[in-house]
mmCIF file of C-alpha atoms and ligand atoms in Angstrom:
data_model
loop_
_atom_site.group_PDB
_atom_site.id
_atom_site.type_symbol
_atom_site.label_atom_id
_atom_site.label_comp_id
_atom_site.label_asym_id
_atom_site.label_seq_id
_atom_site.Cartn_x
_atom_site.Cartn_y
_atom_site.Cartn_z
ATOM 1 C CA MET A 1 -3.052 -19.341 -30.103
ATOM 2 C CA GLU A 2 -6.144 -21.116 -31.438
ATOM 3 C CA LYS A 3 -7.041 -24.017 -29.149
ATOM 4 C CA GLN A 4 -7.279 -27.460 -30.767
ATOM 5 C CA GLY A 5 -9.410 -30.566 -30.175
ATOM 6 C CA PHE A 6 -11.170 -30.878 -26.813
ATOM 7 C CA ARG A 7 -9.234 -27.842 -25.557
ATOM 8 C CA LYS A 8 -11.351 -25.515 -27.647
ATOM 9 C CA ASN A 9 -14.287 -26.279 -25.337
ATOM 10 C CA LEU A 10 -12.416 -25.380 -22.165
ATOM 11 C CA ILE A 11 -13.555 -22.324 -20.268
ATOM 12 C CA ASN A 12 -11.752 -19.150 -21.277
ATOM 13 C CA ILE A 13 -10.821 -17.791 -17.899
ATOM 14 C CA GLU A 14 -8.277 -15.521 -16.328
ATOM 15 C CA PRO A 15 -7.673 -17.101 -12.880
ATOM 16 C CA TYR A 16 -8.361 -14.883 -9.869
ATOM 17 C CA VAL A 17 -5.199 -14.239 -7.878
ATOM 18 C CA ALA A 18 -5.751 -13.933 -4.133
ATOM 19 C CA GLY A 19 -3.316 -12.339 -1.698
ATOM 20 C CA GLU A 20 -0.450 -14.702 -0.995
ATOM 21 C CA GLN A 21 -0.780 -16.903 2.132
ATOM 22 C CA PRO A 22 2.733 -17.269 3.533
ATOM 23 C CA LYS A 23 3.778 -20.534 5.142
ATOM 24 C CA SER A 24 5.969 -18.970 7.814
ATOM 25 C CA ASP A 25 4.586 -17.614 11.100
ATOM 26 C CA ASN A 26 7.044 -14.741 11.253
ATOM 27 C CA ILE A 27 5.444 -12.936 8.379
ATOM 28 C CA ILE A 28 3.444 -9.778 8.985
ATOM 29 C CA LYS A 29 0.572 -10.345 6.635
ATOM 30 C CA LEU A 30 -1.001 -7.121 5.428
ATOM 31 C CA ASN A 31 -1.979 -8.267 1.940
ATOM 32 C CA ALA A 32 -5.506 -9.721 2.113
ATOM 33 C CA ASN A 33 -7.458 -7.271 4.293
ATOM 34 C CA GLU A 34 -8.045 -9.916 6.930
ATOM 35 C CA ASN A 35 -8.874 -8.562 10.369
ATOM 36 C CA ALA A 36 -5.809 -7.971 12.564
ATOM 37 C CA TYR A 37 -7.724 -9.268 15.583
ATOM 38 C CA PRO A 38 -9.235 -12.690 16.267
ATOM 39 C CA PRO A 39 -13.006 -13.224 16.250
ATOM 40 C CA SER A 40 -15.030 -12.622 19.414
ATOM 41 C CA PRO A 41 -14.292 -15.052 22.274
ATOM 42 C CA MET A 42 -17.971 -15.985 21.999
ATOM 43 C CA VAL A 43 -17.194 -17.498 18.593
ATOM 44 C CA GLY A 44 -14.525 -19.681 20.191
ATOM 45 C CA MET A 45 -17.001 -20.749 22.876
ATOM 46 C CA ALA A 46 -19.719 -21.522 20.334
ATOM 47 C CA ILE A 47 -17.306 -23.777 18.444
ATOM 48 C CA ALA A 48 -15.970 -25.441 21.633
ATOM 49 C CA GLU A 49 -19.488 -26.114 22.867
ATOM 50 C CA PHE A 50 -20.735 -27.236 19.472
ATOM 51 C CA ASP A 51 -22.435 -30.635 19.750
ATOM 52 C CA SER A 52 -20.602 -32.616 17.080
ATOM 53 C CA SER A 53 -23.305 -35.298 17.046
ATOM 54 C CA VAL A 54 -25.544 -32.939 15.033
ATOM 55 C CA LEU A 55 -22.998 -33.102 12.184
ATOM 56 C CA ARG A 56 -24.577 -36.466 11.395
ATOM 57 C CA LYS A 57 -27.432 -34.508 9.861
ATOM 58 C CA TYR A 58 -27.405 -32.002 6.999
ATOM 59 C CA PRO A 59 -27.308 -28.401 8.198
ATOM 60 C CA ASP A 60 -30.397 -26.210 8.319
ATOM 61 C CA PHE A 61 -30.674 -25.756 4.560
ATOM 62 C CA SER A 62 -31.770 -22.149 4.780
ATOM 63 C CA ALA A 63 -29.353 -21.196 7.613
ATOM 64 C CA GLU A 64 -32.443 -19.958 9.447
ATOM 65 C CA PRO A 65 -30.808 -19.245 12.843
ATOM 66 C CA LEU A 66 -28.193 -17.021 11.242
ATOM 67 C CA LYS A 67 -30.703 -15.260 8.994
ATOM 68 C CA SER A 68 -32.848 -14.488 12.029
ATOM 69 C CA GLU A 69 -29.856 -13.196 14.003
ATOM 70 C CA LEU A 70 -28.801 -10.917 11.140
ATOM 71 C CA ALA A 71 -32.372 -9.798 10.432
ATOM 72 C CA ALA A 72 -32.834 -8.752 14.065
ATOM 73 C CA TYR A 73 -29.499 -6.922 14.051
ATOM 74 C CA TYR A 74 -30.305 -4.909 10.921
ATOM 75 C CA GLY A 75 -34.017 -4.434 11.619
ATOM 76 C CA LEU A 76 -35.259 -6.589 8.723
ATOM 77 C CA THR A 77 -37.380 -9.708 8.379
ATOM 78 C CA PRO A 78 -35.420 -12.989 7.912
ATOM 79 C CA GLY A 79 -36.888 -13.281 4.402
ATOM 80 C CA ARG A 80 -34.885 -10.204 3.433
ATOM 81 C CA VAL A 81 -31.543 -11.815 4.300
ATOM 82 C CA PHE A 82 -29.578 -14.226 2.098
ATOM 83 C CA VAL A 83 -26.712 -16.227 3.609
ATOM 84 C CA GLY A 84 -23.844 -17.809 1.661
ATOM 85 C CA ASN A 85 -20.363 -19.279 1.997
ATOM 86 C CA GLY A 86 -18.418 -16.036 1.967
ATOM 87 C CA SER A 87 -19.497 -13.019 0.035
ATOM 88 C CA ASP A 88 -17.913 -14.400 -3.125
ATOM 89 C CA ASP A 89 -20.638 -17.076 -3.025
ATOM 90 C CA VAL A 90 -23.168 -14.326 -2.313
ATOM 91 C CA LEU A 91 -21.898 -12.274 -5.263
ATOM 92 C CA ALA A 92 -22.076 -15.325 -7.530
ATOM 93 C CA ALA A 93 -25.747 -15.813 -6.610
ATOM 94 C CA ALA A 94 -26.421 -12.106 -7.176
ATOM 95 C CA PHE A 95 -24.744 -12.053 -10.601
ATOM 96 C CA ARG A 96 -26.718 -15.124 -11.677
ATOM 97 C CA ALA A 97 -30.010 -13.910 -10.274
ATOM 98 C CA PHE A 98 -29.909 -10.264 -11.341
ATOM 99 C CA PHE A 99 -27.706 -9.677 -14.361
ATOM 100 C CA ASN A 100 -29.533 -11.439 -17.183
ATOM 101 C CA GLY A 101 -30.258 -8.497 -19.476
ATOM 102 C CA ASP A 102 -28.830 -7.692 -22.911
ATOM 103 C CA GLU A 103 -27.437 -4.321 -21.846
ATOM 104 C CA PRO A 104 -24.002 -4.371 -20.178
ATOM 105 C CA ILE A 105 -23.768 -4.129 -16.423
ATOM 106 C CA LEU A 106 -21.648 -1.260 -15.117
ATOM 107 C CA TYR A 107 -18.865 -1.210 -12.559
ATOM 108 C CA PRO A 108 -15.773 0.940 -11.974
ATOM 109 C CA ASP A 109 -12.566 0.282 -13.938
ATOM 110 C CA VAL A 110 -10.649 0.056 -10.673
ATOM 111 C CA THR A 111 -12.573 -2.235 -8.349
ATOM 112 C CA TYR A 112 -12.855 -5.721 -6.870
ATOM 113 C CA SER A 113 -11.285 -8.117 -9.353
ATOM 114 C CA PHE A 114 -13.949 -10.798 -8.846
ATOM 115 C CA TYR A 115 -16.598 -8.882 -10.824
ATOM 116 C CA PRO A 116 -14.938 -9.443 -14.218
ATOM 117 C CA VAL A 117 -14.339 -13.085 -13.232
ATOM 118 C CA TRP A 118 -18.069 -13.684 -12.700
ATOM 119 C CA CYS A 119 -19.001 -11.738 -15.832
ATOM 120 C CA ASP A 120 -16.638 -13.887 -17.891
ATOM 121 C CA ILE A 121 -17.810 -17.169 -16.368
ATOM 122 C CA LEU A 122 -21.488 -16.295 -16.712
ATOM 123 C CA LYS A 123 -21.046 -14.481 -20.058
ATOM 124 C CA ILE A 124 -22.594 -11.301 -18.692
ATOM 125 C CA PRO A 125 -21.908 -8.250 -20.885
ATOM 126 C CA TYR A 126 -20.242 -5.455 -18.918
ATOM 127 C CA LYS A 127 -18.826 -1.990 -19.337
ATOM 128 C CA THR A 128 -16.276 -0.533 -16.957
ATOM 129 C CA ILE A 129 -16.665 3.109 -15.948
ATOM 130 C CA PRO A 130 -13.371 4.903 -15.227
ATOM 131 C CA LEU A 131 -12.991 6.377 -11.775
ATOM 132 C CA LYS A 132 -12.090 10.063 -11.746
ATOM 133 C CA ASP A 133 -8.394 10.992 -11.470
ATOM 134 C CA ASP A 134 -8.689 11.115 -7.680
ATOM 135 C CA PHE A 135 -10.138 7.546 -7.781
ATOM 136 C CA THR A 136 -13.628 8.607 -6.764
ATOM 137 C CA ILE A 137 -16.811 7.360 -8.423
ATOM 138 C CA ASP A 138 -18.711 10.020 -10.386
ATOM 139 C CA VAL A 139 -22.361 8.969 -10.277
ATOM 140 C CA ALA A 140 -23.071 11.089 -13.370
ATOM 141 C CA ASP A 141 -21.220 8.394 -15.356
ATOM 142 C CA TYR A 142 -23.824 5.837 -14.274
ATOM 143 C CA LYS A 143 -26.744 7.610 -15.904
ATOM 144 C CA ILE A 144 -26.464 5.617 -19.121
ATOM 145 C CA LYS A 145 -28.408 2.641 -20.400
ATOM 146 C CA ASN A 146 -27.332 -0.484 -18.519
ATOM 147 C CA GLY A 147 -28.347 -3.956 -17.396
ATOM 148 C CA GLY A 148 -27.453 -3.462 -13.737
ATOM 149 C CA ILE A 149 -24.788 -1.848 -11.574
ATOM 150 C CA ILE A 150 -22.372 -3.154 -8.968
ATOM 151 C CA PHE A 151 -19.722 -1.332 -6.974
ATOM 152 C CA PRO A 152 -18.174 -1.700 -3.538
ATOM 153 C CA ASN A 153 -18.738 1.010 -0.941
ATOM 154 C CA PRO A 154 -16.087 1.767 0.244
ATOM 155 C CA ASN A 155 -14.456 0.821 -3.053
ATOM 156 C CA ALA A 156 -11.577 -1.666 -3.189
ATOM 157 C CA PRO A 157 -8.646 -1.326 -3.583
ATOM 158 C CA THR A 158 -9.023 2.457 -3.316
ATOM 159 C CA SER A 159 -10.580 2.444 0.216
ATOM 160 C CA ILE A 160 -12.686 5.491 -0.706
ATOM 161 C CA ALA A 161 -16.350 5.659 0.360
ATOM 162 C CA LEU A 162 -19.082 7.212 -1.748
ATOM 163 C CA ASP A 163 -21.390 9.751 -0.071
ATOM 164 C CA LYS A 164 -24.873 8.492 0.577
ATOM 165 C CA ASN A 165 -26.503 11.436 -1.197
ATOM 166 C CA LYS A 166 -24.476 10.465 -4.292
ATOM 167 C CA ILE A 167 -25.666 6.872 -3.958
ATOM 168 C CA THR A 168 -29.243 8.111 -3.745
ATOM 169 C CA GLU A 169 -28.660 10.121 -6.915
ATOM 170 C CA LEU A 170 -27.370 6.980 -8.653
ATOM 171 C CA LEU A 171 -30.339 4.947 -7.410
ATOM 172 C CA ASP A 172 -32.846 7.582 -8.537
ATOM 173 C CA ALA A 173 -31.363 7.477 -12.033
ATOM 174 C CA ASN A 174 -31.477 3.658 -12.142
ATOM 175 C CA ARG A 175 -34.910 2.504 -10.998
ATOM 176 C CA ASP A 176 -35.275 -0.079 -13.780
ATOM 177 C CA VAL A 177 -32.182 -2.151 -13.074
ATOM 178 C CA ILE A 178 -30.808 -3.902 -10.025
ATOM 179 C CA VAL A 179 -28.083 -2.075 -8.142
ATOM 180 C CA VAL A 180 -25.819 -4.209 -5.962
ATOM 181 C CA ILE A 181 -23.639 -2.400 -3.441
ATOM 182 C CA ASP A 182 -20.854 -4.555 -2.050
ATOM 183 C CA GLU A 183 -20.622 -3.316 1.542
ATOM 184 C CA THR A 184 -17.706 -5.574 2.479
ATOM 185 C CA TYR A 185 -15.843 -2.716 4.204
ATOM 186 C CA ILE A 186 -18.756 -0.536 5.333
ATOM 187 C CA ASP A 187 -18.295 -1.340 9.033
ATOM 188 C CA PHE A 188 -14.923 0.486 8.982
ATOM 189 C CA GLY A 189 -16.339 3.771 7.704
ATOM 190 C CA GLY A 190 -18.761 5.191 5.160
ATOM 191 C CA GLU A 191 -22.506 5.062 5.585
ATOM 192 C CA SER A 192 -24.454 1.869 5.044
ATOM 193 C CA CYS A 193 -27.442 1.900 2.704
ATOM 194 C CA VAL A 194 -29.463 -0.530 4.849
ATOM 195 C CA ASP A 195 -32.042 2.174 5.515
ATOM 196 C CA LEU A 196 -32.481 2.760 1.773
ATOM 197 C CA LEU A 197 -33.684 -0.813 1.213
ATOM 198 C CA ASP A 198 -37.287 0.121 2.020
ATOM 199 C CA LYS A 199 -37.286 2.960 -0.472
ATOM 200 C CA TYR A 200 -35.465 1.197 -3.338
ATOM 201 C CA ASP A 201 -36.805 -2.275 -4.080
ATOM 202 C CA ASN A 202 -34.106 -2.686 -6.766
ATOM 203 C CA LEU A 203 -31.253 -2.333 -4.248
ATOM 204 C CA VAL A 204 -29.271 -5.275 -2.834
ATOM 205 C CA LEU A 205 -26.428 -5.003 -0.319
ATOM 206 C CA THR A 206 -23.782 -7.685 0.085
ATOM 207 C CA ARG A 207 -21.737 -8.180 3.251
ATOM 208 C CA THR A 208 -19.160 -10.563 4.629
ATOM 209 C CA PHE A 209 -17.992 -11.893 8.001
ATOM 210 C CA SER A 210 -14.450 -12.082 6.606
ATOM 211 C CA LYS A 211 -13.257 -8.563 7.304
ATOM 212 C CA SER A 212 -15.028 -6.686 10.115
ATOM 213 C CA ARG A 213 -16.047 -9.848 11.994
ATOM 214 C CA SER A 214 -12.628 -11.559 11.761
ATOM 215 C CA LEU A 215 -14.000 -14.781 10.223
ATOM 216 C CA ALA A 216 -12.293 -15.049 6.816
ATOM 217 C CA GLY A 217 -11.470 -18.688 7.531
ATOM 218 C CA MET A 218 -15.107 -19.572 8.195
ATOM 219 C CA ARG A 219 -16.511 -18.446 4.818
ATOM 220 C CA LEU A 220 -19.660 -16.540 5.707
ATOM 221 C CA GLY A 221 -21.328 -13.786 3.740
ATOM 222 C CA PHE A 222 -24.811 -12.379 3.401
ATOM 223 C CA ALA A 223 -27.004 -10.090 1.369
ATOM 224 C CA MET A 224 -29.943 -7.871 2.238
ATOM 225 C CA GLY A 225 -32.712 -6.694 -0.041
ATOM 226 C CA SER A 226 -36.421 -7.018 -0.710
ATOM 227 C CA GLU A 227 -38.078 -10.376 -0.057
ATOM 228 C CA GLU A 228 -38.624 -10.701 -3.776
ATOM 229 C CA LEU A 229 -34.975 -10.209 -4.789
ATOM 230 C CA ILE A 230 -33.669 -12.337 -1.926
ATOM 231 C CA SER A 231 -36.020 -15.151 -2.985
ATOM 232 C CA TYR A 232 -34.341 -15.131 -6.420
ATOM 233 C CA MET A 233 -30.926 -15.394 -4.820
ATOM 234 C CA ASN A 234 -32.145 -18.318 -2.708
ATOM 235 C CA ALA A 235 -33.550 -20.023 -5.787
ATOM 236 C CA VAL A 236 -30.208 -19.645 -7.572
ATOM 237 C CA LYS A 237 -28.222 -20.927 -4.616
ATOM 238 C CA ASP A 238 -30.509 -23.896 -4.069
ATOM 239 C CA SER A 239 -30.385 -24.948 -7.710
ATOM 240 C CA TYR A 240 -26.897 -24.116 -8.994
ATOM 241 C CA ASN A 241 -24.867 -24.433 -5.882
ATOM 242 C CA SER A 242 -26.396 -26.691 -3.368
ATOM 243 C CA TYR A 243 -23.718 -26.145 -0.766
ATOM 244 C CA PRO A 244 -25.529 -24.666 2.199
ATOM 245 C CA VAL A 245 -23.638 -22.933 4.976
ATOM 246 C CA ASP A 246 -22.404 -25.642 7.355
ATOM 247 C CA ALA A 247 -23.735 -26.136 10.869
ATOM 248 C CA VAL A 248 -20.540 -24.999 12.642
ATOM 249 C CA ALA A 249 -20.423 -21.799 10.571
ATOM 250 C CA ILE A 250 -24.045 -21.043 11.443
ATOM 251 C CA ALA A 251 -23.253 -21.342 15.169
ATOM 252 C CA ALA A 252 -20.063 -19.265 14.863
ATOM 253 C CA GLY A 253 -21.806 -16.600 12.800
ATOM 254 C CA CYS A 254 -24.634 -16.248 15.321
ATOM 255 C CA ALA A 255 -22.124 -15.848 18.155
ATOM 256 C CA ALA A 256 -20.201 -13.187 16.219
ATOM 257 C CA VAL A 257 -23.341 -11.125 15.601
ATOM 258 C CA LYS A 258 -24.433 -11.444 19.244
ATOM 259 C CA ASP A 259 -21.179 -9.989 20.581
ATOM 260 C CA ASP A 260 -21.760 -6.449 19.400
ATOM 261 C CA LYS A 261 -19.470 -4.876 21.973
ATOM 262 C CA TYR A 262 -16.460 -6.888 20.806
ATOM 263 C CA PHE A 263 -17.305 -6.084 17.189
ATOM 264 C CA LYS A 264 -17.474 -2.343 17.822
ATOM 265 C CA ASP A 265 -14.349 -2.305 20.022
ATOM 266 C CA THR A 266 -12.329 -4.133 17.354
ATOM 267 C CA ILE A 267 -13.440 -1.730 14.668
ATOM 268 C CA SER A 268 -12.654 1.310 16.755
ATOM 269 C CA LYS A 269 -9.140 -0.024 17.486
ATOM 270 C CA LEU A 270 -8.523 -0.603 13.774
ATOM 271 C CA VAL A 271 -9.872 2.807 12.815
ATOM 272 C CA SER A 272 -7.566 4.586 15.247
ATOM 273 C CA THR A 273 -4.570 2.541 14.072
ATOM 274 C CA ARG A 274 -5.523 3.393 10.477
ATOM 275 C CA GLU A 275 -5.583 7.112 11.213
ATOM 276 C CA ARG A 276 -2.211 6.922 12.958
ATOM 277 C CA LEU A 277 -0.718 4.959 10.051
ATOM 278 C CA ILE A 278 -1.946 7.516 7.514
ATOM 279 C CA LYS A 279 -0.490 10.382 9.564
ATOM 280 C CA GLU A 280 2.893 8.689 9.943
ATOM 281 C CA PHE A 281 2.931 7.830 6.232
ATOM 282 C CA ASP A 282 2.117 11.460 5.351
ATOM 283 C CA ALA A 283 5.218 12.548 7.235
ATOM 284 C CA LEU A 284 7.291 10.029 5.240
ATOM 285 C CA GLY A 285 6.244 11.389 1.850
ATOM 286 C CA PHE A 286 3.328 9.076 1.086
ATOM 287 C CA GLU A 287 0.117 10.221 -0.506
ATOM 288 C CA THR A 288 -2.751 8.116 0.873
ATOM 289 C CA ALA A 289 -6.380 8.041 -0.206
ATOM 290 C CA PRO A 290 -8.926 8.959 2.495
ATOM 291 C CA SER A 291 -9.658 5.463 3.800
ATOM 292 C CA ALA A 292 -13.012 4.265 5.092
ATOM 293 C CA ALA A 293 -11.814 0.637 5.172
ATOM 294 C CA ASN A 294 -9.400 -1.619 7.107
ATOM 295 C CA PHE A 295 -6.706 -0.941 4.530
ATOM 296 C CA ILE A 296 -5.000 2.026 2.939
ATOM 297 C CA PHE A 297 -4.234 2.780 -0.698
ATOM 298 C CA THR A 298 -1.038 4.723 -0.948
ATOM 299 C CA ARG A 299 1.905 5.826 -3.096
ATOM 300 C CA HIS A 300 5.234 7.458 -2.394
ATOM 301 C CA ASP A 301 6.589 10.524 -4.167
ATOM 302 C CA LYS A 302 10.119 9.084 -4.613
ATOM 303 C CA PHE A 303 9.984 5.315 -4.285
ATOM 304 C CA SER A 304 7.972 3.182 -6.684
ATOM 305 C CA ALA A 305 5.306 0.879 -5.314
ATOM 306 C CA LYS A 306 7.150 -2.096 -6.750
ATOM 307 C CA GLU A 307 10.345 -1.090 -4.955
ATOM 308 C CA ILE A 308 8.601 -0.620 -1.606
ATOM 309 C CA PHE A 309 6.694 -3.870 -2.063
ATOM 310 C CA ALA A 310 9.917 -5.807 -2.726
ATOM 311 C CA PHE A 311 11.755 -4.162 0.177
ATOM 312 C CA LEU A 312 8.950 -4.916 2.648
ATOM 313 C CA ARG A 313 8.672 -8.459 1.394
ATOM 314 C CA GLU A 314 12.381 -8.942 2.078
ATOM 315 C CA LYS A 315 11.675 -7.764 5.658
ATOM 316 C CA GLY A 316 8.841 -10.281 6.042
ATOM 317 C CA ILE A 317 6.047 -7.740 5.620
ATOM 318 C CA TYR A 318 3.584 -8.676 2.888
ATOM 319 C CA VAL A 319 1.495 -5.940 1.309
ATOM 320 C CA ARG A 320 -0.454 -5.925 -1.947
ATOM 321 C CA TYR A 321 0.947 -4.588 -5.207
ATOM 322 C CA PHE A 322 -1.212 -4.611 -8.347
ATOM 323 C CA ASN A 323 0.534 -4.723 -11.675
ATOM 324 C CA LYS A 324 -2.459 -3.136 -13.389
ATOM 325 C CA PRO A 325 -3.091 0.018 -15.387
ATOM 326 C CA ARG A 326 -3.679 3.195 -13.346
ATOM 327 C CA ILE A 327 -2.809 1.603 -9.992
ATOM 328 C CA ASP A 328 0.619 0.080 -10.589
ATOM 329 C CA ASN A 329 2.313 2.728 -8.504
ATOM 330 C CA TYR A 330 0.063 2.182 -5.480
ATOM 331 C CA LEU A 331 0.171 -0.246 -2.602
ATOM 332 C CA ARG A 332 -2.802 -1.637 -0.754
ATOM 333 C CA ILE A 333 -1.824 -2.184 2.847
ATOM 334 C CA THR A 334 -4.113 -3.836 5.406
ATOM 335 C CA VAL A 335 -4.271 -2.105 8.780
ATOM 336 C CA GLY A 336 -2.646 -4.481 11.259
ATOM 337 C CA THR A 337 -2.337 -4.408 15.038
ATOM 338 C CA ASP A 338 -0.474 -1.466 16.586
ATOM 339 C CA GLU A 339 2.628 -3.604 16.927
ATOM 340 C CA GLU A 340 2.518 -4.695 13.274
ATOM 341 C CA THR A 341 1.943 -1.106 12.230
ATOM 342 C CA ASP A 342 4.997 0.041 14.187
ATOM 343 C CA LYS A 343 7.102 -2.603 12.418
ATOM 344 C CA LEU A 344 5.726 -1.540 9.053
ATOM 345 C CA ILE A 345 6.549 2.103 9.740
ATOM 346 C CA SER A 346 10.112 1.318 10.901
ATOM 347 C CA ALA A 347 10.728 -0.839 7.834
ATOM 348 C CA VAL A 348 9.516 1.937 5.545
ATOM 349 C CA LYS A 349 11.704 4.465 7.372
ATOM 350 C CA GLU A 350 14.693 2.193 6.838
ATOM 351 C CA LEU A 351 14.085 2.219 3.091
ATOM 352 C CA ILE A 352 13.431 5.920 2.812
ATOM 353 C CA ASN A 353 16.231 7.231 5.001
HETATM 354 C C1 PLP B 401 -12.833 -9.501 0.597
HETATM 355 C C2 PLP B 401 -13.862 -9.000 -0.364
HETATM 356 C C3 PLP B 401 -15.015 -9.752 -0.683
HETATM 357 C C4 PLP B 401 -15.175 -11.203 -0.378
HETATM 358 O O1 PLP B 401 -15.104 -11.604 0.850
HETATM 359 P P1 PLP B 401 -15.431 -13.097 1.262
HETATM 360 O O2 PLP B 401 -14.257 -13.518 2.076
HETATM 361 O O3 PLP B 401 -15.639 -13.943 0.055
HETATM 362 O O4 PLP B 401 -16.671 -12.989 2.049
HETATM 363 C C5 PLP B 401 -15.991 -9.180 -1.480
HETATM 364 N N1 PLP B 401 -15.867 -7.932 -1.960
HETATM 365 C C6 PLP B 401 -14.767 -7.190 -1.709
HETATM 366 C C7 PLP B 401 -14.685 -5.824 -2.271
HETATM 367 C C8 PLP B 401 -13.734 -7.703 -0.910
HETATM 368 O O5 PLP B 401 -12.628 -6.978 -0.692
#
């Protein structure tokens, strides 16, 4: 319907729908790809020991301590690291800074649902490129005229990683536009492109503390790229969105990066639980994509995704169902603890048998 009066000037926006946050504690929550394990104990200590009197002052505007910590970890200079309030803030800065051309930007038809949101808000022209039937990205499809490219590696919600030699092929064919790779899930599998940053000055990687570092509630994300591109992201953040990362988050983030052993142990636990879950699901008649993330993307040969979703929900197990073309018979299920995974498997067995 045509909008009337002042309403015709309202933003035309399809609201982003996040995974449901249940109120009850008895729910097994496998619907938002949060980490099954808490953050490093060093994060807890950093927060407990945080000197609250410094909150009187504004935080370090450039989040320098955290940039330096991340730069050292990834072997970069601090000027090549951008820090924001969650990677959604980082992505917003990237879209604003990099996608200002007349040609459409490209991203997969099945991917992170925030990309179309930012394109709509910022009026960025875009073209979606269909994934192949097996939900993989075919880099040959990205050798067309475009104003930039963004895709997650591993992709979401498919969980499938793209081979690095394929990424190199895509980058070689796209030297004149900026390519953003959303490496939200890269710590759980796949190969990071950090070492390609020196070769491709048009490449930017975005990361988050929300998934592999168990800090979704803290809102911390970052990006890595050339000093030039990162300076544009900083300029955008400082002018459009002057909400620097807060002082407590900087301290917590530094502690999380410092505790590398905890980080690696947590990931290895989740990866082995993931592999066990996929195997058990195989035996129950599921077909699951090869996951390189902390979630699986799966369908059953007899029960519809909607049916399984509803049954699990009844049992207090929340998973993600997307009522969207191509993927409406799939479920995205976050890998939980071993105990949660056992409960998930028994619930599914109850339905199937
Ligand atoms: C979770 C997620 C993000 C955003 O994470 P933040 O919590 O905003 O840091 C970005 N990209 C993808 C693909 C995600 O799944």
